[in-house]
Structures are given as structure tokens and as C-alpha cells.
Amino acid sequence: MMAASSSRSCLQYVFHLAQDNLDFRLPEILALLALREKPFHPDGKFKEKSPYWCLNGLSEVDVRAIMARSVCAKSAFELWGHGHTQSELRTSLLNYPSENMAPFMHKDSKYKINVYTFNKTLLFADRIKRIDALDYLPFEGTVSLKNPQHIFCMLEDYGSDPNNIPEHPNYIYFGRWIADGQRELIRSHSVKNRHFIGNTSMDAGLSFIMANHAKVKENDLVYDPFVGTGSLLVACSHFGAYVCGTDIDYNTIHGKGRSSRINQKWRGPDENIRANLRQYGIEKMYLDVMVSDASKSVWREAALFDAIITDPPYGIRESTRRTGSHKEITKPADGIYAESHVPVTQAYHLSDIFTDLLNFSAHHLVLGGRLVYWLPVYRPEYCEEMVPLNPCLQLISNCEQTLSSHTSRRLITMEKIKEPEDLDSLDHLADPRFSPYQGHNAFREKYFSGLNKRRGKEDNKSDFNVLPASSSPPHPFHLCPLLLSLFLKDELPEGGEGRCFGTMAPD
């Protein structure tokens, strides 16, 4: 009995990964393993871009816990055999300990076998042949396609080149299905069906990935300083965290003003962040949101948050603003201030946004807490030195999401490793790594410059004779920002939350 227990504790598992957001998969799995205090032990054939990863040193409980959170993984299986050919697979399966198979193959069990292929579609008859060829396995139970107790799967990998699909698979795996990942969350939480959305509401899949990268867990306190319409709060509260946020945009926080929906001019009376959490049955995790300037912290000096997750504004769809003015402000006479006072705002440069965000996180994250945020970059000029650093924060991962041929945004994950000290301010002066990268401030100009160059090339290829002699294509900068965002929708970041600094003035 002890031998059987020991054998089942030293199993290998194969993870079937989705083939989107490739850069985000490994950091997500590493973060979810860290929540279980488990190391990452892949086999010797591990390739990060592969759809199949074989991991060692895990229990079935660990695997189920990871699958209960991951949106990058499709499924996980207890690996029974593998090989380059059907012959190698047979040898591997016959060498697998029979005591590990026995609990799932006895005569009272119901089972079915599936065949999954990557980069190739098999005919139904070929799938049946694959299953029939497994007659050397000691299945004694009854086949049940509709209500099986156990599901077994053959996974065939035909490489990643759709233009060069081999006749036979490059590798084959066979194992017992353990659990599916949480890919369904991408559909069930789609912003298309969200009660309250804005121009920059974060994609549901990326929201859950960010929550996983931050290791958000039950009873954590999570904060978003650029909260927008609260997409990141929805994802974090789904995993049991209490959530709160701030935003400088009064209309967004209170759900007022123009609607972002087609055929709807104004927001409804119950379009707000709380209603979004209520929509998914997690309103109890909602603490509150408030109008606040991210450049001027309103929080007491203390380590308050287990995670800070946000998407600062880039200055594309929403402007980057903070309170204040370069002009001299004269104080009005006593009693002149009214409750409806609207503070003056000024430009908030990207380099300052990231410096303030990292400093805030260094002071207000608990030790071991994580900061996860998006960093927009102009790809031709990108280098690792552009990623902002802080003496109190350790860089954990840096993942790229390509937006266009010339722009992308990088998901930065950092972990607090020490409390701030007085000498840290001197580090910013002495160490160039901690100096703000000023090149971020020109991102908006570079973005539109690259866009105009591409459009200019397309215009040169087009036939201008179809236009009247007196007409000419409108230049993008001749449009108001709102119309520009509509015309350039396919070129702008599809995700992004918390473009809070300033709102679009009515026409």
C-alpha cells in the first residue's frame, strides 16, 4: 500500500496550453505554482512555445488548483505514456506502473477515449483507428461516451507550421484527463456583455491573466489607481479578493456622461463599477472607488495592499492628466468655492506616471505583494532599459502584446522585496537604472507618426483617380480625438483600463 501511494505521488503531468498570448503563459503558470509553493520542474524536452508542457513534482491536487485559475491552459492530464511514434508510445505505456492504472480501469468503471491533435485535423475514421490500436491496455470497464467516470486522451503534436504539416505527428502523449482550465471565463466575462463599459475596458482574458500574474488570492486587498470601468476589479474579485480603486475622471467613477455603446447616447442610471460586480454575483467583494489624482496619494503611509493591478493611460484613447496648472492661480475670496468646483488639470507625462506608480507601490504594497501594469512602447526603439525600476521592487516578468507593426505594450510584473529606506531616494540619483526613461513621453507622437507612415504607403499604392479633383483624404489630425478613436479602432490597444485623466468634452 505504501509503494502504491509513493508511486502515485511521483507522477508526471502534461499541460495543454492555448496558443494565444504566448508570452503570458509561463509567468501565469509560475505564479500559480508559487501560490501552491511548488517549483517549476519541466522535463528535458520543454519548449516554452510548445502547446504541451510536461511538469514534474506535482500532485493531482496541485494540478486541479492550477486549472481552477489558469486562462492560458486548456487542460491537464496525468501522463501515462509518450513517444515520437506509436511504437514508442506503446513501449512507454506498457512500462507505466500497472498499480497506477488499475484504479481507473477496473470492470465497474465507465470511460471514454478522446484523440486531440494540434495543427492537424484527423478524419473520424482515423481517430477510431488510433483508439482501436490501444487494445494492449488492460481496460476492463464499459465505454460510456455521455457519462464517463474517467476520460483518457491521446494528444498528437504536428508542429506549429500550418504550411508544412507532417504526415505523422512529431510527438504523441497519452494520459488521464484531470481538469480543464478557465478559458470559459473569456466568454462569460466578455466586455461585449458587460453592464458598464468604457472606450478602454480591458479584455476579459487579459484581466484574468493580470490577476494571476499578481498571485491574487482569497481575502487579498487589491487596488487599481487607474480604475476606469473596473474590469480588473471584476477579475480580481472573481478569485476572492476585496477590491477598490481610484480615478480622476468623475464621470467614469459615478457612471455619468456619454455612453461608449453604439446607439446609446448617455449612460443609464445604474451603469457603474458596482453594477459590474453585481452582474457576476461578486458585489460583496467590492469595497469602493473614489475620485482621486494618482499623482497625489490620498492613502496613509502604510503597507495596505496585497496587489496593485492597473493599466495607466497612454494618451491615445484617453488623455493623461493630473490636477494642477502651470499658470499662477489666485485664491478667490472666502466663500467663493462651490461644491461643483472642477479642478484645473495639466499634462501628466508617462515617465512621471510610471515613476509615481512604482514609488506608490514601494510604499503601499505588503512585502511579497505584486505590482502588475501595462507599459506602452514604440517597438523600433524598445530595449530592456526602458522598463522602470525601483530599489524596493524586483522585476518578475515582462511580456509583450503586439498592437501594430510599430507599437506594443508590455505587461510588467514586479514584487516588493524590501521596505523603502531614506537612501533609496539617493539611488535614483546615483544609479541610472532607477532614473525615469523620458522617451515614454513621446509615445503618443511616435504612435501616430508610425500610423501616418503606414497610411502614406497605402495611399501611394491606391488609385487616387477615384476621388474628385477637389477632394483629398482627411488627415488623421484634422479629426477630433473622439472621431479619431473611432476611425483608428483597429490600430489602437483593444484592452486597457483606467484611462482616467480627463474626459472628452461634449461636442
XYZ file of C-alpha atoms in Angstrom:
507
model
C 0.000 0.000 0.000
C 2.872 2.338 0.829
C 4.536 1.556 -2.503
C 1.380 2.391 -4.442
C 0.956 5.657 -2.546
C 4.578 6.600 -3.195
C 4.212 5.738 -6.879
C 1.165 7.963 -7.287
C 2.930 10.855 -5.558
C 5.705 10.895 -8.194
C 3.596 11.373 -11.285
C 4.190 13.477 -14.350
C 1.519 15.744 -15.809
C 1.124 17.174 -19.278
C -0.436 20.625 -19.680
C -2.191 21.562 -22.923
C -1.645 25.322 -23.390
C -3.733 27.681 -25.532
C -1.848 29.139 -28.484
C -2.725 32.776 -27.852
C -0.907 35.243 -25.588
C 2.182 33.025 -25.776
C 4.351 35.431 -23.769
C 1.923 35.370 -20.854
C 1.675 31.604 -20.355
C 4.872 30.815 -18.466
C 4.584 33.727 -15.978
C 0.975 32.715 -15.282
C 1.853 29.065 -14.584
C 4.860 30.134 -12.479
C 2.667 32.466 -10.418
C 0.018 29.793 -9.865
C 2.719 27.298 -8.838
C 4.111 29.903 -6.413
C 0.671 30.192 -4.804
C 0.978 26.455 -4.063
C 4.647 26.882 -3.043
C 5.608 24.467 -5.790
C 8.694 24.738 -8.037
C 8.591 24.663 -11.835
C 10.141 21.347 -12.918
C 9.642 20.730 -16.656
C 11.025 17.680 -18.402
C 14.120 17.823 -20.593
C 12.132 18.406 -23.801
C 10.482 21.603 -22.538
C 9.907 24.317 -25.153
C 8.152 27.457 -23.993
C 6.244 27.992 -27.264
C 5.050 24.373 -27.452
C 1.358 23.614 -26.829
C 2.321 20.751 -24.467
C 4.370 21.050 -21.292
C 5.350 18.063 -19.148
C 5.819 19.006 -15.486
C 7.228 17.002 -12.579
C 6.939 17.284 -8.821
C 3.198 17.983 -8.648
C 0.234 16.204 -7.099
C -3.219 15.906 -8.623
C -4.443 18.435 -6.043
C -1.821 20.915 -7.268
C -2.846 20.391 -10.890
C -6.541 20.872 -10.138
C -5.768 24.082 -8.227
C -3.794 25.473 -11.174
C -6.513 24.541 -13.677
C -9.127 26.206 -11.446
C -7.398 29.538 -12.162
C -5.470 29.399 -15.416
C -6.870 31.056 -18.538
C -3.739 30.199 -20.552
C -4.083 26.428 -20.082
C -6.787 24.393 -21.788
C -6.456 21.077 -19.941
C -4.146 18.944 -17.808
C -3.565 15.183 -17.906
C -1.810 12.575 -15.812
C 0.846 11.378 -18.265
C 0.889 7.612 -18.751
C 2.999 7.312 -21.878
C 4.645 9.274 -24.661
C 6.900 8.902 -27.687
C 7.762 10.045 -31.180
C 5.901 7.143 -32.793
C 3.025 4.822 -31.983
C 5.614 2.105 -31.306
C 7.438 4.286 -28.767
C 4.104 5.216 -27.194
C 3.208 1.529 -26.833
C 6.536 0.739 -25.150
C 6.132 3.690 -22.794
C 2.564 2.733 -21.836
C 3.489 -0.894 -21.203
C 6.262 0.286 -18.864
C 3.896 2.516 -16.883
C 3.215 1.042 -13.391
C 0.091 -1.115 -13.545
C -0.836 -0.114 -9.976
C -1.221 3.472 -11.217
C -3.601 2.366 -13.992
C -5.671 -0.127 -12.000
C -7.936 2.317 -10.075
C -9.269 3.685 -13.384
C -9.594 0.508 -15.470
C -11.498 -1.963 -13.267
C -14.608 -3.708 -14.584
C -17.072 -1.451 -12.724
C -15.706 1.754 -14.270
C -17.091 3.769 -17.188
C -14.655 5.501 -19.509
C -14.064 7.059 -22.904
C -11.002 7.876 -25.005
C -10.535 11.111 -26.951
C -7.975 11.942 -29.622
C -6.775 15.558 -29.782
C -4.468 16.894 -32.488
C -2.519 20.138 -32.724
C -2.068 21.721 -36.180
C -3.882 18.926 -37.992
C -7.459 17.675 -38.324
C -7.982 13.918 -38.380
C -10.880 12.161 -40.042
C -13.266 10.407 -37.693
C -12.181 7.023 -39.087
C -8.530 7.825 -38.322
C -9.420 8.736 -34.748
C -11.182 5.409 -34.316
C -8.084 3.621 -35.635
C -5.948 5.396 -33.037
C -8.303 4.278 -30.273
C -8.568 0.686 -31.512
C -4.777 0.471 -31.611
C -4.745 0.863 -27.813
C -6.157 -2.653 -27.340
C -2.959 -3.628 -25.485
C -4.085 -1.551 -22.489
C -5.995 -3.519 -19.817
C -9.326 -1.663 -19.995
C -11.969 -3.798 -18.241
C -14.710 -1.231 -17.756
C -17.570 -0.109 -20.002
C -17.290 2.554 -22.685
C -19.596 5.485 -21.942
C -19.445 8.484 -24.264
C -22.094 10.519 -22.424
C -21.387 9.826 -18.755
C -17.840 8.505 -18.267
C -16.187 8.320 -14.870
C -12.753 8.598 -16.427
C -11.580 10.250 -19.641
C -8.374 9.255 -21.389
C -6.768 11.306 -24.136
C -4.248 10.829 -26.885
C -2.534 14.123 -27.779
C -0.729 14.379 -31.109
C 1.591 17.302 -31.867
C 2.117 18.088 -35.564
C 4.325 21.135 -35.036
C 3.436 24.795 -35.387
C 3.837 25.400 -39.132
C 0.407 25.275 -40.837
C 2.120 25.327 -44.242
C 4.247 22.275 -43.533
C 2.143 19.713 -41.682
C 3.911 16.336 -41.425
C 2.131 13.095 -42.263
C 2.925 11.640 -38.844
C 2.969 13.514 -35.528
C 6.220 14.869 -34.128
C 5.252 13.624 -30.683
C 2.421 11.710 -29.001
C 1.159 11.791 -25.411
C -1.400 9.581 -23.672
C -2.867 10.201 -20.261
C -5.834 10.517 -17.942
C -7.724 13.805 -18.046
C -7.521 15.710 -14.751
C -9.200 19.085 -15.294
C -9.858 21.874 -17.782
C -8.572 25.419 -17.426
C -10.738 28.519 -17.155
C -10.940 29.502 -20.824
C -14.709 29.790 -20.407
C -14.149 32.950 -18.345
C -13.069 34.752 -21.516
C -16.558 34.233 -22.948
C -18.650 34.526 -19.793
C -16.976 37.801 -18.762
C -16.655 39.328 -22.220
C -16.909 43.121 -22.206
C -19.440 42.780 -25.038
C -21.946 41.677 -22.400
C -20.615 43.842 -19.553
C -23.151 46.108 -17.863
C -20.789 49.102 -17.636
C -18.022 49.664 -20.184
C -15.845 52.482 -21.489
C -13.697 53.168 -24.521
C -10.788 51.320 -22.947
C -12.370 48.485 -20.939
C -9.827 45.699 -20.543
C -10.296 42.424 -22.409
C -11.607 39.746 -20.037
C -8.874 37.206 -20.794
C -6.086 39.709 -20.166
C -7.792 40.872 -16.952
C -7.704 37.345 -15.527
C -4.111 36.863 -16.708
C -3.119 40.032 -14.847
C -4.851 38.804 -11.691
C -2.969 35.501 -11.955
C 0.378 37.208 -12.572
C -0.273 39.219 -9.399
C -0.980 35.998 -7.445
C -4.320 37.424 -6.306
C -5.952 35.060 -3.839
C -8.892 34.847 -1.462
C -9.203 37.706 1.055
C -6.444 39.780 -0.572
C -6.889 43.541 -0.817
C -6.336 44.713 -4.411
C -6.122 48.304 -5.622
C -6.314 49.863 -9.102
C -5.184 53.532 -9.170
C -6.479 53.976 -12.762
C -9.661 52.007 -12.277
C -11.725 53.188 -15.268
C -14.782 50.962 -15.588
C -13.367 48.343 -13.217
C -12.555 45.395 -15.494
C -9.522 44.494 -13.387
C -11.597 44.675 -10.206
C -14.023 42.162 -11.734
C -11.211 39.682 -12.434
C -9.587 40.024 -9.010
C -12.861 39.738 -7.101
C -13.647 36.561 -9.076
C -10.668 34.987 -7.291
C -11.951 36.097 -3.873
C -10.087 39.387 -3.384
C -11.566 42.562 -1.926
C -11.183 45.334 -4.490
C -11.040 49.123 -4.585
C -9.804 51.814 -6.929
C -9.454 55.475 -7.763
C -9.748 57.555 -10.913
C -9.504 61.247 -11.676
C -12.494 61.052 -14.041
C -15.612 61.984 -12.073
C -17.968 60.826 -14.853
C -16.412 57.360 -15.006
C -16.410 56.839 -11.249
C -20.060 57.887 -10.961
C -21.231 56.317 -14.224
C -22.323 59.592 -15.778
C -21.844 61.261 -19.135
C -21.685 59.887 -22.656
C -22.040 56.163 -23.218
C -19.425 54.117 -25.083
C -22.100 51.846 -26.539
C -23.369 52.075 -30.072
C -26.886 53.537 -30.326
C -26.763 54.801 -26.733
C -26.028 58.483 -26.171
C -25.894 58.692 -22.370
C -25.089 56.222 -19.629
C -28.005 54.747 -17.733
C -28.794 55.344 -14.051
C -27.183 52.066 -12.913
C -24.121 51.942 -15.163
C -21.250 51.907 -12.684
C -18.471 49.682 -11.374
C -20.540 48.250 -8.517
C -23.145 47.108 -11.048
C -20.421 45.192 -12.943
C -19.533 43.178 -9.858
C -23.209 42.674 -9.102
C -23.629 41.277 -12.621
C -21.240 38.416 -11.778
C -22.515 37.821 -8.241
C -19.391 39.198 -6.521
C -20.647 42.550 -5.230
C -19.713 41.535 -1.673
C -16.026 41.823 -2.677
C -16.453 45.459 -3.757
C -15.144 47.964 -1.212
C -15.479 51.249 -3.095
C -13.961 53.563 -5.671
C -13.370 57.284 -5.397
C -12.333 60.283 -7.467
C -8.638 60.891 -6.872
C -5.492 62.062 -8.650
C -2.921 59.250 -8.913
C -0.079 61.787 -8.736
C -1.236 62.932 -5.279
C -1.747 59.965 -2.994
C -4.622 60.152 -0.523
C -3.620 56.977 1.340
C -1.967 56.908 4.741
C 1.673 55.835 4.883
C 1.311 52.087 5.389
C 1.620 48.809 3.510
C -2.057 48.336 2.681
C -2.390 46.287 -0.475
C -1.588 42.685 -1.388
C -1.584 43.602 -5.079
C -1.755 46.715 -7.245
C -3.038 45.968 -10.748
C -3.596 48.691 -13.292
C -3.370 49.970 -16.841
C -2.199 53.597 -16.847
C -3.352 55.901 -19.657
C -1.186 56.085 -22.788
C -2.568 59.346 -24.188
C -4.139 57.612 -27.220
C -7.799 56.973 -26.483
C -7.795 58.907 -23.225
C -5.644 61.856 -22.229
C -3.039 61.714 -19.460
C -3.952 64.442 -16.993
C -3.383 65.342 -13.363
C -4.618 68.181 -11.202
C -2.622 71.378 -11.194
C -1.694 74.235 -13.504
C 1.408 75.875 -14.887
C -0.312 79.219 -14.544
C -0.351 81.300 -11.394
C -3.620 80.680 -9.565
C -5.029 83.479 -7.426
C -7.110 82.380 -4.479
C -10.726 83.588 -4.729
C -12.365 85.434 -1.895
C -13.636 83.476 1.077
C -16.901 81.667 0.401
C -16.488 81.645 -3.354
C -15.692 77.906 -3.618
C -18.698 75.838 -4.636
C -19.361 72.123 -4.324
C -19.294 71.866 -8.110
C -15.715 73.138 -8.325
C -13.783 71.360 -11.082
C -10.007 71.392 -10.506
C -7.662 72.599 -13.229
C -5.663 69.826 -14.888
C -2.332 69.706 -16.643
C -0.382 67.125 -18.664
C 0.824 64.052 -16.769
C 3.837 62.684 -18.623
C 4.161 58.903 -18.971
C 7.593 58.898 -17.324
C 6.062 60.619 -14.280
C 3.094 58.242 -14.252
C 5.353 55.185 -14.044
C 7.713 56.764 -11.505
C 4.790 57.686 -9.261
C 3.220 54.244 -9.704
C 6.393 52.404 -8.681
C 7.015 54.726 -5.741
C 3.436 54.326 -4.566
C 3.721 50.534 -4.846
C 7.001 50.514 -2.922
C 5.294 52.301 -0.027
C 1.846 50.709 -0.070
C 2.366 47.066 -1.093
C 2.914 44.474 1.604
C 6.197 42.575 1.441
C 5.845 39.958 -1.285
C 2.937 41.869 -2.828
C 2.935 42.381 -6.571
C 2.512 45.293 -8.954
C 1.173 44.406 -12.422
C 0.779 47.105 -15.050
C 0.961 47.793 -18.793
C 3.862 49.706 -20.329
C 3.322 51.058 -23.888
C 6.424 51.046 -26.094
C 7.484 52.107 -29.577
C 8.888 48.826 -30.883
C 11.737 50.150 -33.095
C 13.274 51.825 -30.053
C 12.441 49.294 -27.327
C 15.150 47.963 -25.030
C 15.003 46.496 -21.527
C 16.431 49.695 -20.044
C 13.080 51.360 -20.835
C 11.307 49.319 -18.132
C 11.066 51.487 -14.971
C 12.770 50.082 -11.884
C 12.629 50.769 -8.150
C 15.040 49.631 -5.393
C 12.146 48.071 -3.456
C 10.634 46.150 -6.394
C 12.037 43.115 -8.191
C 11.141 42.563 -11.850
C 9.383 39.187 -12.162
C 8.219 39.096 -15.780
C 7.994 41.261 -18.886
C 5.525 40.054 -21.543
C 4.796 41.671 -24.891
C 1.432 42.119 -26.574
C 1.920 43.418 -30.110
C -0.507 46.170 -31.082
C 0.791 47.076 -34.534
C 3.951 46.855 -36.616
C 5.467 49.734 -34.644
C 3.812 49.652 -31.203
C 3.205 47.162 -28.457
C 2.544 47.152 -24.753
C 4.365 45.084 -22.196
C 2.786 43.538 -19.123
C 5.221 44.239 -16.296
C 5.057 42.228 -13.069
C 7.115 43.311 -10.056
C 7.303 42.050 -6.486
C 8.094 44.075 -3.374
C 11.262 42.736 -1.773
C 12.006 45.352 0.895
C 10.586 48.383 2.664
C 11.567 51.877 1.431
C 14.565 53.495 3.069
C 15.868 57.051 3.121
C 18.825 56.014 0.956
C 16.501 54.823 -1.816
C 15.979 58.399 -2.951
C 19.743 58.715 -3.407
C 19.753 55.551 -5.518
C 17.519 57.297 -8.011
C 20.195 59.953 -8.409
C 23.274 57.709 -8.340
C 22.074 54.676 -10.316
C 20.905 55.347 -13.901
C 18.735 52.205 -13.777
C 16.355 53.992 -11.434
C 16.117 57.204 -13.451
C 12.824 57.738 -15.311
C 13.070 56.981 -19.024
C 11.966 60.204 -20.692
C 11.391 58.510 -24.054
C 7.990 57.298 -22.823
C 6.724 60.872 -23.014
C 6.853 60.857 -26.813
C 4.873 57.606 -27.182
C 1.748 59.354 -28.472
C 3.664 61.267 -31.159
C 5.574 58.144 -32.209
C 2.368 56.147 -32.289
C 0.648 58.490 -34.715
C 3.864 59.076 -36.674
C 4.159 55.343 -37.365
C 0.481 55.177 -38.216
C 0.730 58.031 -40.706
C 3.774 56.490 -42.370
C 1.891 53.230 -42.881
C -1.154 55.017 -44.210
C 1.039 57.068 -46.524
C 2.418 53.885 -48.044
C -1.101 52.534 -48.521
C -2.188 55.818 -50.144
C 0.699 55.629 -52.600
C -0.460 52.182 -53.664
C -4.098 53.204 -54.094
C -5.695 54.724 -57.194
C -6.409 58.375 -56.418
C -8.333 58.812 -59.695
C -11.441 57.584 -57.925
C -11.519 60.848 -55.948
C -12.802 64.130 -57.365
C -10.019 66.581 -58.189
C -11.137 68.947 -55.436
C -11.213 66.335 -52.679
C -8.422 64.853 -50.602
C -8.277 62.209 -47.865
C -8.677 63.758 -44.413
C -5.528 63.847 -42.328
C -5.966 61.993 -39.001
C -5.031 65.076 -37.001
C -7.835 67.049 -38.638
C -10.330 64.918 -36.725
C -11.423 65.467 -33.156
C -9.990 62.856 -30.719
C -13.322 61.050 -30.366
C -13.754 60.582 -34.118
C -10.090 59.677 -34.417
C -10.504 56.869 -31.893
C -13.443 55.540 -33.891
C -11.636 55.663 -37.230
C -8.476 54.066 -35.855
C -10.143 51.439 -33.719
C -8.297 48.555 -35.370
C -4.938 50.194 -34.698
C -5.476 51.153 -31.073
C -4.962 48.976 -27.995
C -8.021 46.764 -27.669
C -7.574 46.303 -23.954
C -6.612 48.873 -21.409
C -8.334 50.064 -18.322
C -8.128 53.224 -16.315
C -7.647 55.970 -18.925
C -8.751 58.215 -16.110
C -7.025 61.512 -16.646
C -9.592 63.805 -18.154
C -12.784 63.200 -20.050
C -13.861 64.050 -23.566
C -15.625 67.395 -23.720
C -19.095 67.378 -25.271
C -19.288 68.345 -28.939
